[in-house]
XYZ file of C-alpha atoms in Angstrom:
787
model
C -69.433 -33.791 69.034
C -67.182 -32.898 66.165
C -63.620 -31.896 66.972
C -62.393 -28.652 65.002
C -58.970 -28.870 63.638
C -56.647 -25.940 63.329
C -54.744 -25.589 59.927
C -51.105 -25.068 60.159
C -49.723 -21.584 59.024
C -48.820 -21.426 55.297
C -45.097 -22.033 54.838
C -45.048 -19.396 51.695
C -46.721 -16.910 53.788
C -44.090 -17.158 56.569
C -41.398 -16.397 54.047
C -43.044 -13.170 52.721
C -44.075 -11.861 55.940
C -40.688 -10.358 57.036
C -40.133 -7.914 59.759
C -39.921 -4.161 58.702
C -36.196 -4.121 59.546
C -35.326 -6.733 57.234
C -37.173 -5.105 54.349
C -35.471 -1.644 54.866
C -32.180 -3.507 55.029
C -32.624 -5.024 51.581
C -33.790 -1.696 49.917
C -30.443 -0.077 51.357
C -28.320 -2.722 49.881
C -29.965 -2.385 46.580
C -29.620 1.446 46.774
C -25.985 0.906 47.679
C -25.289 -1.348 44.825
C -27.010 1.267 42.406
C -25.011 4.124 43.661
C -21.907 2.417 43.145
C -22.776 0.998 39.772
C -23.845 4.727 38.636
C -20.642 6.151 40.386
C -18.419 3.523 38.344
C -20.471 4.244 35.221
C -20.023 8.020 35.551
C -16.359 7.490 36.234
C -16.021 5.301 33.237
C -18.049 7.751 31.017
C -15.804 10.595 32.323
C -12.533 8.723 31.828
C -13.828 7.797 28.300
C -14.779 11.437 27.732
C -11.384 12.428 28.977
C -9.612 9.949 26.646
C -11.758 11.498 23.771
C -11.082 14.969 24.701
C -7.500 14.224 24.703
C -7.690 12.697 21.299
C -9.689 15.529 19.751
C -7.411 18.035 21.094
C -4.448 16.152 19.620
C -5.670 15.335 16.411
C -7.539 18.579 15.485
C -4.911 20.845 16.430
C -2.423 18.962 14.358
C -4.729 17.937 11.439
C -3.229 17.428 8.183
C -5.087 16.235 5.052
C -3.331 14.148 2.460
C -3.233 16.720 -0.161
C -2.269 15.879 -3.694
C 0.782 17.700 -5.572
C -0.878 20.120 -7.877
C 0.717 20.745 -11.188
C 0.346 24.100 -13.171
C 1.134 25.303 -16.611
C 3.135 28.396 -17.124
C 1.042 31.514 -16.554
C 0.252 33.824 -19.391
C 2.163 37.082 -19.064
C 0.596 40.165 -20.544
C 2.610 43.475 -21.358
C 2.560 46.017 -23.997
C 4.425 44.543 -26.992
C 3.628 40.812 -26.097
C 2.804 38.636 -29.199
C -0.630 37.749 -27.593
C -3.626 38.312 -29.870
C -7.111 38.859 -28.550
C -8.112 35.259 -29.539
C -5.162 33.911 -27.601
C -6.201 35.844 -24.533
C -9.699 34.680 -24.993
C -8.614 30.893 -25.160
C -6.697 31.148 -21.980
C -9.382 32.813 -20.167
C -11.856 30.094 -21.222
C -9.258 27.573 -20.154
C -9.212 29.011 -16.792
C -12.979 28.963 -16.410
C -13.633 32.635 -16.853
C -17.134 33.589 -17.787
C -17.783 35.885 -20.651
C -20.277 38.889 -19.933
C -21.116 42.296 -21.291
C -19.329 44.032 -18.520
C -17.134 42.317 -15.921
C -18.197 43.042 -12.283
C -16.920 40.153 -10.418
C -13.712 38.087 -10.390
C -13.606 35.334 -13.110
C -15.404 37.402 -15.852
C -14.486 38.836 -19.162
C -15.687 40.900 -21.845
C -14.695 41.270 -25.460
C -14.916 44.347 -27.574
C -13.883 45.194 -30.953
C -10.504 46.520 -30.039
C -10.022 45.525 -26.609
C -10.680 42.637 -24.008
C -11.670 43.670 -20.467
C -10.814 41.311 -17.673
C -11.773 41.063 -13.859
C -8.650 38.851 -13.002
C -8.862 36.504 -9.931
C -5.291 37.127 -8.796
C -3.056 34.544 -7.711
C -0.587 34.003 -4.699
C 2.561 33.450 -6.789
C 5.683 32.447 -4.973
C 7.742 35.404 -6.047
C 5.227 38.430 -6.495
C 1.710 37.771 -5.710
C -0.554 38.806 -8.308
C -3.617 40.894 -7.008
C -7.189 40.661 -8.297
C -7.862 43.421 -10.512
C -9.866 44.706 -13.569
C -7.736 45.499 -16.591
C -8.212 46.305 -20.257
C -5.857 45.111 -23.005
C -6.016 46.686 -26.302
C -4.476 45.053 -29.620
C -2.889 45.847 -32.851
C -1.595 43.654 -35.479
C 1.496 42.502 -33.570
C -0.240 41.895 -30.283
C -0.897 43.661 -27.228
C -0.646 47.475 -27.736
C -1.632 48.847 -24.139
C -2.560 47.373 -20.874
C -4.502 49.467 -18.479
C -5.970 49.212 -14.878
C -9.695 49.886 -15.269
C -10.285 51.206 -11.786
C -7.225 53.654 -11.552
C -6.691 54.257 -15.263
C -3.004 53.609 -14.687
C -1.053 52.038 -17.410
C 0.312 48.489 -16.391
C 3.886 47.308 -17.203
C 3.229 43.420 -16.972
C 0.808 41.230 -15.126
C 0.177 37.301 -14.981
C -3.052 35.608 -15.301
C -3.712 32.774 -12.712
C -1.936 29.462 -13.970
C -3.960 26.785 -15.660
C -4.007 23.538 -13.240
C -3.141 20.713 -15.655
C -3.196 17.776 -13.210
C -2.312 16.481 -9.780
C -0.390 13.676 -8.265
C -3.182 11.781 -6.247
C -2.694 10.861 -2.593
C -2.553 7.321 -1.733
C -6.062 7.565 -0.047
C -7.577 8.619 -3.348
C -9.053 11.824 -1.833
C -8.660 15.317 -3.033
C -9.448 18.590 -1.616
C -8.698 22.416 -1.884
C -8.277 24.108 1.371
C -10.030 27.379 2.020
C -9.627 29.628 5.211
C -12.619 30.835 6.996
C -11.946 34.287 5.925
C -12.047 33.280 2.262
C -15.461 31.913 2.694
C -18.250 33.947 0.966
C -20.613 35.369 3.681
C -23.695 34.403 1.693
C -22.343 30.640 1.417
C -21.717 30.552 5.162
C -25.255 31.869 5.762
C -26.834 29.379 3.417
C -24.763 26.343 4.755
C -25.835 26.997 8.399
C -29.418 27.865 7.620
C -29.756 24.433 5.840
C -27.614 22.233 7.985
C -27.696 23.729 11.404
C -29.478 27.145 11.691
C -28.722 27.371 15.447
C -24.985 26.470 14.799
C -23.710 29.672 16.209
C -25.974 29.443 19.420
C -25.350 25.813 20.639
C -22.378 24.268 22.300
C -21.754 21.436 19.995
C -25.231 19.332 20.610
C -28.575 20.905 19.618
C -30.807 19.451 22.431
C -34.020 20.761 20.687
C -32.915 19.345 17.490
C -31.974 15.921 19.076
C -35.464 15.650 20.906
C -37.132 16.412 17.595
C -35.186 13.727 15.921
C -35.617 11.072 18.569
C -39.612 11.903 18.405
C -39.470 11.409 14.700
C -37.493 8.153 15.050
C -40.141 6.813 17.764
C -43.043 7.695 15.502
C -41.416 5.972 12.440
C -40.297 3.051 14.501
C -37.095 3.277 12.718
C -33.941 5.540 12.442
C -35.028 8.521 10.109
C -33.234 11.460 11.643
C -29.959 11.758 13.569
C -30.436 15.327 14.876
C -26.715 16.063 14.277
C -25.299 19.641 14.291
C -22.598 20.783 11.965
C -20.065 19.929 14.789
C -21.303 16.362 14.936
C -21.206 16.003 11.350
C -17.453 16.890 11.474
C -16.898 14.445 14.141
C -18.622 11.798 12.370
C -16.645 12.516 9.107
C -13.330 13.056 10.789
C -13.138 10.468 13.449
C -16.077 7.912 13.409
C -17.597 5.336 11.120
C -21.059 5.513 9.600
C -22.746 3.095 11.774
C -26.033 3.889 13.422
C -25.799 2.777 17.080
C -26.421 4.470 20.426
C -22.946 4.033 21.618
C -21.559 5.620 18.485
C -24.167 8.448 18.861
C -22.998 8.936 22.426
C -19.361 9.125 21.365
C -20.239 11.584 18.652
C -21.814 13.892 21.245
C -18.964 13.835 23.514
C -16.592 14.542 20.851
C -18.520 17.467 19.586
C -18.894 18.943 23.128
C -14.917 18.671 23.429
C -14.529 20.187 19.954
C -16.822 23.201 20.856
C -14.917 23.598 24.154
C -11.611 23.716 22.763
C -12.047 25.443 19.440
C -13.936 28.459 18.325
C -16.814 28.160 15.832
C -15.028 29.653 12.926
C -12.196 27.100 13.125
C -14.838 24.144 13.287
C -16.758 25.363 10.321
C -13.674 25.834 8.211
C -12.529 22.323 8.758
C -16.061 21.174 7.879
C -16.114 23.149 4.641
C -12.728 21.431 3.687
C -13.444 17.866 4.812
C -17.212 17.215 3.656
C -17.472 14.547 0.990
C -19.101 15.932 -2.230
C -18.778 13.347 -4.936
C -16.516 11.092 -6.700
C -14.233 11.552 -9.720
C -13.166 8.100 -11.027
C -11.540 6.531 -7.954
C -10.869 9.781 -6.209
C -13.061 11.249 -3.620
C -13.967 15.018 -3.921
C -13.827 16.754 -0.545
C -14.569 20.182 0.359
C -16.752 22.903 -1.401
C -13.713 24.608 -3.020
C -12.879 21.515 -5.099
C -16.520 20.671 -5.604
C -17.152 24.128 -7.005
C -14.369 23.725 -9.547
C -15.203 20.038 -10.205
C -19.022 20.800 -11.092
C -19.003 24.423 -12.066
C -15.451 25.068 -13.227
C -14.859 28.018 -11.093
C -13.963 28.870 -7.482
C -16.541 28.855 -4.564
C -16.444 32.620 -4.365
C -17.549 33.103 -7.969
C -20.656 30.794 -7.661
C -24.213 32.180 -7.504
C -26.617 31.164 -5.049
C -28.302 28.670 -7.242
C -24.956 26.819 -7.741
C -24.220 27.154 -4.049
C -27.579 25.489 -3.358
C -26.810 22.640 -5.485
C -23.620 21.923 -3.574
C -25.109 22.363 -0.116
C -28.005 20.022 -1.079
C -25.616 17.344 -1.972
C -24.468 16.979 1.545
C -27.413 14.827 2.253
C -26.422 12.421 -0.344
C -23.570 13.127 -2.897
C -24.366 10.082 -4.980
C -28.221 10.471 -5.079
C -27.955 14.169 -5.763
C -25.071 14.156 -8.278
C -25.992 16.751 -10.842
C -24.118 14.953 -13.665
C -25.770 11.566 -13.096
C -29.085 12.584 -11.741
C -29.812 16.244 -12.769
C -33.597 15.866 -12.145
C -33.066 14.992 -8.522
C -30.310 17.399 -8.019
C -32.549 20.264 -9.268
C -35.414 19.195 -6.955
C -33.001 19.060 -4.006
C -31.652 22.350 -5.000
C -35.096 23.911 -4.980
C -35.605 22.342 -1.396
C -32.507 24.125 -0.386
C -33.734 27.418 -2.005
C -36.990 27.195 0.003
C -35.155 26.807 3.298
C -33.005 29.932 2.399
C -36.074 31.906 1.606
C -37.669 30.701 4.940
C -34.700 31.462 7.064
C -34.401 34.992 5.328
C -31.200 34.292 3.834
C -32.427 35.473 0.340
C -35.225 37.325 -0.871
C -38.261 35.975 -2.819
C -37.218 37.468 -6.160
C -33.732 35.874 -5.705
C -35.074 32.433 -4.814
C -37.599 32.618 -7.820
C -34.761 33.493 -10.124
C -32.514 30.813 -8.903
C -35.218 28.291 -9.157
C -35.588 29.188 -12.735
C -32.048 28.636 -13.502
C -30.991 25.489 -15.144
C -27.966 23.681 -13.516
C -25.024 24.907 -15.636
C -22.421 22.393 -15.391
C -18.909 22.836 -16.961
C -16.883 19.919 -18.330
C -15.124 18.095 -15.321
C -11.713 19.896 -15.343
C -10.418 17.332 -12.751
C -10.817 14.199 -14.823
C -7.386 12.471 -14.902
C -4.657 14.594 -16.154
C -6.195 17.892 -17.865
C -2.780 18.508 -19.541
C -0.866 16.321 -21.710
C -0.483 12.795 -20.033
C 2.926 12.786 -21.930
C 3.919 15.955 -20.211
C 2.606 14.930 -16.732
C 4.728 11.591 -17.114
C 7.803 13.776 -17.614
C 7.031 15.938 -14.763
C 6.681 13.063 -12.376
C 9.802 11.600 -13.613
C 11.854 14.827 -12.812
C 10.072 15.190 -9.440
C 10.896 11.744 -8.169
C 14.418 12.532 -8.785
C 14.269 15.227 -6.099
C 11.149 14.399 -3.875
C 9.799 11.248 -2.035
C 6.675 9.649 -3.194
C 5.250 10.511 0.323
C 5.834 14.133 -0.376
C 4.249 14.112 -3.737
C 1.250 12.152 -2.557
C 0.463 13.931 0.644
C 2.404 17.270 1.205
C 0.178 19.361 -0.963
C 3.089 20.631 -3.046
C 2.542 23.265 -5.929
C 4.486 22.245 -9.036
C 4.946 25.103 -11.590
C 5.811 23.726 -14.821
C 7.040 25.119 -18.240
C 4.050 23.810 -20.203
C 2.562 26.171 -22.641
C -1.229 24.846 -22.240
C -2.314 26.903 -25.145
C 0.353 25.647 -27.567
C -0.108 22.027 -26.339
C -3.813 22.183 -27.189
C -3.322 23.367 -30.637
C -0.208 21.033 -31.569
C -2.119 17.920 -30.319
C -5.039 19.025 -32.863
C -2.811 19.744 -35.678
C -0.775 16.263 -35.177
C -3.792 14.192 -35.087
C -4.853 15.782 -38.426
C -1.432 15.516 -39.971
C -1.155 11.705 -39.144
C -4.630 11.166 -40.575
C -3.616 12.717 -43.899
C -0.305 10.662 -43.971
C -2.182 7.572 -43.655
C -4.828 8.606 -46.194
C -2.633 9.782 -48.706
C -0.143 6.892 -48.592
C -2.597 4.082 -47.898
C -0.939 3.396 -44.622
C -2.331 2.341 -41.270
C -1.289 2.303 -37.650
C 1.054 5.116 -37.716
C 2.272 6.725 -34.533
C 4.136 9.885 -33.592
C 5.992 11.667 -30.901
C 6.987 15.290 -30.662
C 8.842 17.541 -28.212
C 8.869 21.423 -28.496
C 11.357 23.272 -26.325
C 13.016 26.633 -26.002
C 16.579 25.881 -27.000
C 18.252 28.503 -24.749
C 16.462 27.810 -21.323
C 15.866 24.109 -21.905
C 12.067 24.455 -20.967
C 9.818 21.861 -22.542
C 6.852 23.926 -23.895
C 4.701 21.061 -25.425
C 5.072 17.346 -25.777
C 3.072 14.696 -27.605
C 3.621 10.873 -26.873
C 0.783 9.290 -28.882
C -1.160 10.242 -31.987
C -4.117 10.177 -29.467
C -2.792 12.902 -27.171
C -5.292 12.044 -24.374
C -3.971 8.678 -24.000
C -2.050 8.109 -20.933
C -0.221 4.679 -21.752
C 3.054 4.311 -23.555
C 4.845 7.837 -23.748
C 6.895 7.478 -27.019
C 8.356 11.032 -26.608
C 10.020 10.120 -23.303
C 10.295 6.302 -23.282
C 10.532 5.104 -26.869
C 14.091 4.291 -28.140
C 14.301 4.111 -31.847
C 17.326 4.480 -34.403
C 17.754 8.081 -35.192
C 19.227 7.630 -38.723
C 20.655 10.698 -40.388
C 19.625 13.370 -37.522
C 22.971 12.202 -36.022
C 25.105 13.449 -39.089
C 25.311 17.042 -37.861
C 27.252 15.909 -34.956
C 29.646 13.677 -36.870
C 30.390 16.849 -38.959
C 30.768 19.020 -35.797
C 33.406 16.657 -34.647
C 35.248 17.306 -37.952
C 34.736 21.289 -37.965
C 36.020 21.370 -34.386
C 39.405 20.842 -36.166
C 39.703 24.064 -38.140
C 43.298 23.148 -39.154
C 42.062 20.224 -41.077
C 38.361 20.696 -42.130
C 36.064 23.509 -43.174
C 32.774 23.724 -45.052
C 34.617 23.626 -48.428
C 36.911 20.579 -47.486
C 36.658 17.873 -50.040
C 35.133 14.488 -49.072
C 35.024 11.323 -50.753
C 31.460 9.815 -51.497
C 32.755 6.406 -52.689
C 31.993 2.814 -51.585
C 33.594 1.612 -48.251
C 33.643 -1.881 -46.812
C 34.273 -2.242 -43.073
C 35.295 -5.647 -41.596
C 34.666 -6.569 -38.121
C 37.133 -8.523 -35.874
C 34.962 -11.641 -36.541
C 35.270 -11.121 -40.117
C 31.717 -9.826 -40.874
C 31.600 -6.811 -43.274
C 29.602 -3.853 -43.570
C 29.020 -1.941 -46.754
C 26.769 1.095 -46.391
C 25.036 2.671 -49.505
C 23.559 6.077 -50.229
C 19.831 6.628 -50.398
C 19.958 6.748 -53.936
C 22.200 3.603 -54.474
C 24.878 5.829 -56.250
C 28.454 7.139 -55.535
C 29.012 10.892 -56.020
C 32.708 11.069 -56.008
C 34.637 14.150 -54.454
C 32.433 16.817 -53.186
C 32.637 19.553 -50.435
C 31.767 18.870 -46.953
C 29.011 21.362 -46.959
C 27.286 19.502 -49.988
C 27.769 16.134 -48.448
C 25.945 17.174 -45.219
C 23.205 19.251 -47.383
C 22.587 16.099 -49.366
C 22.862 13.572 -46.499
C 25.238 11.316 -48.208
C 25.964 8.183 -46.249
C 29.240 7.472 -47.892
C 30.858 10.657 -47.528
C 29.754 10.513 -43.737
C 31.140 7.152 -43.125
C 34.556 7.903 -44.869
C 34.706 11.136 -42.779
C 33.990 9.280 -39.724
C 36.546 6.698 -40.301
C 39.168 9.440 -41.211
C 38.296 10.969 -37.785
C 38.560 7.686 -36.051
C 35.611 5.860 -34.480
C 36.902 6.192 -31.039
C 37.097 9.821 -31.242
C 33.793 10.143 -32.787
C 32.042 7.783 -30.192
C 33.606 9.832 -27.438
C 32.134 13.068 -28.789
C 28.782 11.675 -29.349
C 28.746 10.536 -25.898
C 29.568 13.959 -24.647
C 26.693 15.728 -26.510
C 24.259 13.222 -25.184
C 23.948 10.265 -27.301
C 24.526 7.698 -24.461
C 27.449 6.039 -22.779
C 26.956 2.469 -24.356
C 27.558 3.385 -27.943
C 29.140 0.424 -29.944
C 32.504 0.823 -31.550
C 30.930 0.198 -35.051
C 30.787 2.530 -37.965
C 26.976 2.217 -38.259
C 26.880 4.638 -35.432
C 27.930 7.268 -38.009
C 24.738 6.809 -39.690
C 22.475 6.799 -36.567
C 22.387 3.250 -35.555
C 21.547 4.583 -32.164
C 18.441 4.199 -30.134
C 17.338 7.404 -28.655
C 13.928 9.047 -27.397
C 12.725 12.229 -28.992
C 13.321 13.986 -25.636
C 16.801 13.115 -25.453
C 17.574 13.939 -29.101
C 16.091 17.363 -28.525
C 18.388 18.016 -25.626
C 21.501 17.197 -27.947
C 20.351 19.400 -30.544
C 20.199 22.408 -27.936
C 24.121 22.481 -28.239
C 23.653 23.147 -31.953
C 21.204 25.985 -31.328
C 22.751 27.543 -28.257
C 26.240 28.194 -29.564
C 27.940 24.748 -28.145
C 26.154 24.866 -24.903
C 23.730 21.776 -24.163
C 21.043 22.775 -21.853
C 19.336 19.900 -20.047
C 15.549 19.917 -20.701
C 13.290 20.588 -18.022
C 9.386 20.447 -17.469
C 9.522 22.216 -13.910
C 10.258 25.848 -13.121
C 9.517 25.952 -9.393
C 8.112 23.956 -6.409
C 6.328 25.339 -3.295
C 4.764 23.915 -0.218
C 0.813 24.199 0.233
C 1.371 27.607 1.860
C 3.334 28.822 -1.327
C 6.822 28.925 0.304
C 9.367 28.073 -2.313
C 11.076 24.889 -1.859
C 13.312 24.786 -5.121
C 13.658 26.535 -8.311
C 15.085 24.962 -11.169
C 17.400 27.589 -12.777
C 19.293 27.321 -15.922
C 21.839 24.710 -16.117
C 24.355 24.613 -19.215
C 27.164 22.264 -20.286
C 29.818 23.300 -22.773
C 30.216 20.497 -25.310
C 31.552 22.254 -28.472
C 33.080 25.617 -29.327
C 30.521 28.382 -30.458
C 32.431 28.613 -33.861
C 31.952 24.784 -34.348
C 28.120 25.113 -33.525
C 27.719 28.260 -35.989
C 29.424 26.345 -38.920
C 27.011 23.390 -38.344
C 24.021 25.625 -37.936
C 24.744 27.295 -41.197
C 25.176 23.912 -42.837
C 21.737 22.820 -41.501
C 20.088 26.026 -42.769
C 21.473 24.758 -46.216
C 19.811 21.608 -45.631
C 16.685 23.479 -45.523
C 17.294 25.707 -48.471
C 18.687 23.109 -50.898
C 18.929 19.704 -49.221
C 16.723 17.068 -47.831
C 14.495 19.323 -45.801
C 13.857 21.851 -48.689
C 10.219 21.189 -48.307
C 10.381 23.229 -45.002
C 11.305 26.228 -47.116
C 8.053 26.224 -49.002
C 5.950 25.410 -45.938
C 7.286 28.179 -43.756
C 8.611 30.995 -46.014
C 8.224 33.743 -43.575
C 10.274 32.027 -40.792
C 13.526 31.628 -42.787
C 16.309 30.905 -42.293
C 15.652 27.702 -40.271
C 18.011 24.947 -39.460
C 17.173 21.242 -39.881
C 17.903 17.606 -40.543
C 15.932 14.830 -41.693
C 16.638 11.214 -40.661
C 15.273 7.762 -41.850
C 16.352 4.361 -40.363
C 16.888 1.294 -42.281
C 14.012 0.314 -44.596
C 11.986 3.374 -43.885
C 11.037 2.278 -40.411
C 11.563 5.416 -38.591
C 11.121 8.948 -39.765
C 12.790 11.698 -38.047
C 13.016 15.512 -38.294
C 14.906 17.734 -35.709
C 15.052 21.509 -36.424
C 15.222 24.872 -34.787
C 14.728 28.525 -35.303
C 15.668 31.328 -32.956
C 13.215 30.870 -30.397
C 11.834 27.175 -30.792
C 13.618 23.625 -31.154
C 11.618 20.562 -31.944
C 11.993 16.969 -32.529
C 9.345 14.887 -34.375
C 9.244 10.991 -35.145
C 6.871 8.911 -37.114
C 6.712 5.136 -37.115
C 4.873 2.174 -36.151
C 4.968 0.331 -32.722
C 5.590 -2.913 -34.408
C 8.675 -1.619 -36.016
C 7.262 -2.432 -39.574
C 8.163 -0.537 -42.590
C 6.249 2.653 -42.991
C 7.387 3.920 -46.541
C 8.151 7.332 -45.001
C 11.607 9.216 -45.287
C 12.220 11.904 -42.961
C 11.178 14.537 -45.222
C 7.709 12.831 -46.182
C 6.806 11.865 -42.547
C 8.261 13.647 -39.452
C 8.930 16.848 -41.389
C 5.267 17.243 -42.193
C 4.537 16.820 -38.403
C 7.336 19.265 -37.474
C 5.818 21.953 -39.867
C 2.347 21.530 -38.371
C 3.644 22.050 -34.945
C 5.758 24.933 -35.750
C 3.088 26.754 -37.452
C 1.285 26.789 -34.150
C 4.590 27.489 -31.970
C 5.322 30.588 -33.837
C 8.959 29.717 -34.818
C 11.149 32.734 -35.689
C 14.031 32.938 -38.118
C 17.579 32.441 -37.052
C 19.868 35.213 -36.560
C 22.950 34.220 -38.437
C 25.481 36.488 -36.948
C 28.831 34.825 -36.406
C 30.668 34.361 -32.897
C 34.201 35.499 -32.528
C 36.902 33.680 -34.748
C 34.540 33.488 -37.894
C 33.971 35.656 -40.754
C 32.062 35.476 -43.930
C 34.002 34.854 -47.150
C 32.883 34.193 -50.780
C 34.060 30.655 -51.836
C 33.984 28.534 -54.794
C 33.085 25.414 -52.859
C 33.822 22.846 -55.646
C 37.469 24.201 -55.976
C 38.005 25.542 -52.414
C 38.941 28.981 -53.683
C 38.162 32.380 -52.341
C 36.412 34.708 -54.746
C 36.205 38.579 -54.859
C 33.102 39.702 -52.932
C 31.572 41.344 -56.171
C 31.288 37.853 -57.861
C 27.844 36.582 -58.308
C 29.069 33.150 -58.390
C 30.349 31.104 -55.391
C 28.820 31.106 -51.985
C 29.291 33.218 -49.028
C 30.128 30.901 -46.089
C 31.291 31.203 -42.660
C 35.161 30.464 -42.392
C 37.704 30.663 -39.496
C 39.579 33.850 -39.749
C 42.959 32.153 -39.760
C 42.128 29.821 -42.522
C 44.361 30.328 -45.674
C 42.447 29.926 -48.775
C 43.895 30.129 -52.409
C 42.168 33.090 -54.015
C 41.222 33.994 -57.538
C 41.496 37.550 -58.815
C 38.359 36.961 -61.196
C 35.008 35.607 -61.105
C 35.046 31.982 -62.266
C 31.765 31.150 -63.711
C 30.160 27.785 -62.030
C 27.051 26.175 -63.279
C 24.136 27.774 -61.003
C 22.316 25.338 -58.646
C 18.747 24.256 -59.743
C 16.240 26.297 -57.814
C 13.927 23.765 -56.265
C 11.433 26.457 -55.133
C 11.371 29.259 -57.827
C 11.873 32.665 -56.459
C 11.964 31.589 -52.825
C 15.450 30.091 -52.846
C 17.002 33.244 -54.161
C 15.154 35.159 -51.267
C 16.486 32.712 -48.630
C 20.147 33.142 -50.129
C 19.783 36.799 -49.464
C 19.991 35.932 -45.699
C 23.464 34.507 -46.207
C 24.646 37.353 -48.430
C 24.937 35.158 -51.538
């Protein structure tokens, strides 16, 4: 009989079959740990959110962008009697980006008629008296503006200023740029369009759009990759303001938490205002274009408020991809994206079907980029920066958003640049020369304001600035100051004092000798001081300087601005001194301004970003010679123009006479100079080569031609030869130093110190008439002197 065996119980089964109490205990432990884990996770998230909230509150409330210092030209002032033509006003409006229409109905528009120009001015928040936006009409006659009238009220206007032309900026170290707008300044249509395209529930959600986020997650799951972010405008701002562009769940969570904090702490208007100013909308070289206001001016040449809906749609469409939808680089793609934006605006009832249809039919009309580099003269901008750095730190200039108002006449600058380039081409073509360079400075001699400056024959070149930094031998343009030193001693020298134009040898302490020569290689013997300066005779000038004493002349040259390190050599009497055109122009203001030297300045005012005035650069003067001395030299320089080395100026600008000027040529004709002035303008011109090689040009054949070309554009006016106290007009036989009766036809009427004792003649002694170099014109000029 078989015996049945019983199988032992499975060891595995015994392990799994636990009592119910033990199983419940395990689940309780797991739940305990999970609760604590979630609790700590919640605490961590809350702590992280608390930290984020504090950071958002701290940084957003005190948000400060790195704003560049913006540099403006002088605004065009309009008033009845102003010498502003219709063409001049039109050029200024076009430079400002105004649009010509048949009838101005919006800011930034103008219309030109037969006898008047009607303008809808933008207005400008000037630091002294804000200029309101308004419609005005200017009528013109042959002299300039005849009347100025407010179109709406019909009232006559006394004076108004157009908004100033922005000529450049001093970039922030972060290479980003923006123009700030307040929410109240945003066009309502733009706000509606931006919200409709980027976040149509913006004014309803609390920073995170749950429906939009769910829709984005569904799209991502279907595509099995990240195709939508579902970000609200607030989240986009957080991403731009605080976060990197990586796409991770942790960054998305941070973005959402910070958006919630922003919406909790700040109102919708403040958030949208910040977004509009922060959003990235393109690149200008190495500078990032941020904000819609700057983008509007960069792409369309006008403020955001003046854009039509088609142009607004272009900018709004660029948010999705500023590089991909850049209308300059990718016009077809940008237009397609614009049309998509217009479709959204139509679907969301922001615009009507007719408006959308008309907008889609428009081409994208871009203006030339007005932000590229320095839109004014690079030479002028270099001077502005140099003068600013003497007063402000680099940090302030690069981040504080200063507004720099300058003395630049933008219209004059543009016209002079064009003229000078043409003149240099002519000089090279006519003389078979190459590689000529030039520099020019135009100033107001009474205020010291720099009106235009050229540092290169290619005015757009931002390299070496010859007007400011080039130091070249000035040649004979120094001679008026040597003669001024003599004429400052009326007991010894007058315009008729005889000088010796004879050979002279000077021996240096080491035995070296110096023997100057006249330009024509001849000696002219004994002749009046006035004649010596008129003909720019070297020997007479050197003998005069040695008679005065080199130390005395050197001290006087230092005083008027020729530098402190002048050598004690007689060659300084003939201009063996290196100076820049800018410094030479400053020295010449003393002769044009009755003995008062006026420091040249390129800046008139500086304000902060809120237009609070920080500094006004007022008039500063330095008395360096007596008014009578300056008047005597000034008269002598008008004779240089009438009969001397600058007589070509008489024929070139006959209606502006008398003018004062002096030519200068350095050794071997390497440097050509001309310095001259009228009642309202002073300019210094230089022509030469950078390698200091011979040009074959004298002051009259080179720099004088550049000066004339510039002064034709500057509108130089005739000098008033009214004498200061202590001087009087007398008719003098210069060759003999004898006073003649006033009714005599011979002799010359010259200014003389009242207490000067002169031998007189009771009769008119005939003297040979001077050769009239310009028939008919010289006699006309002499009429100014009462000759």
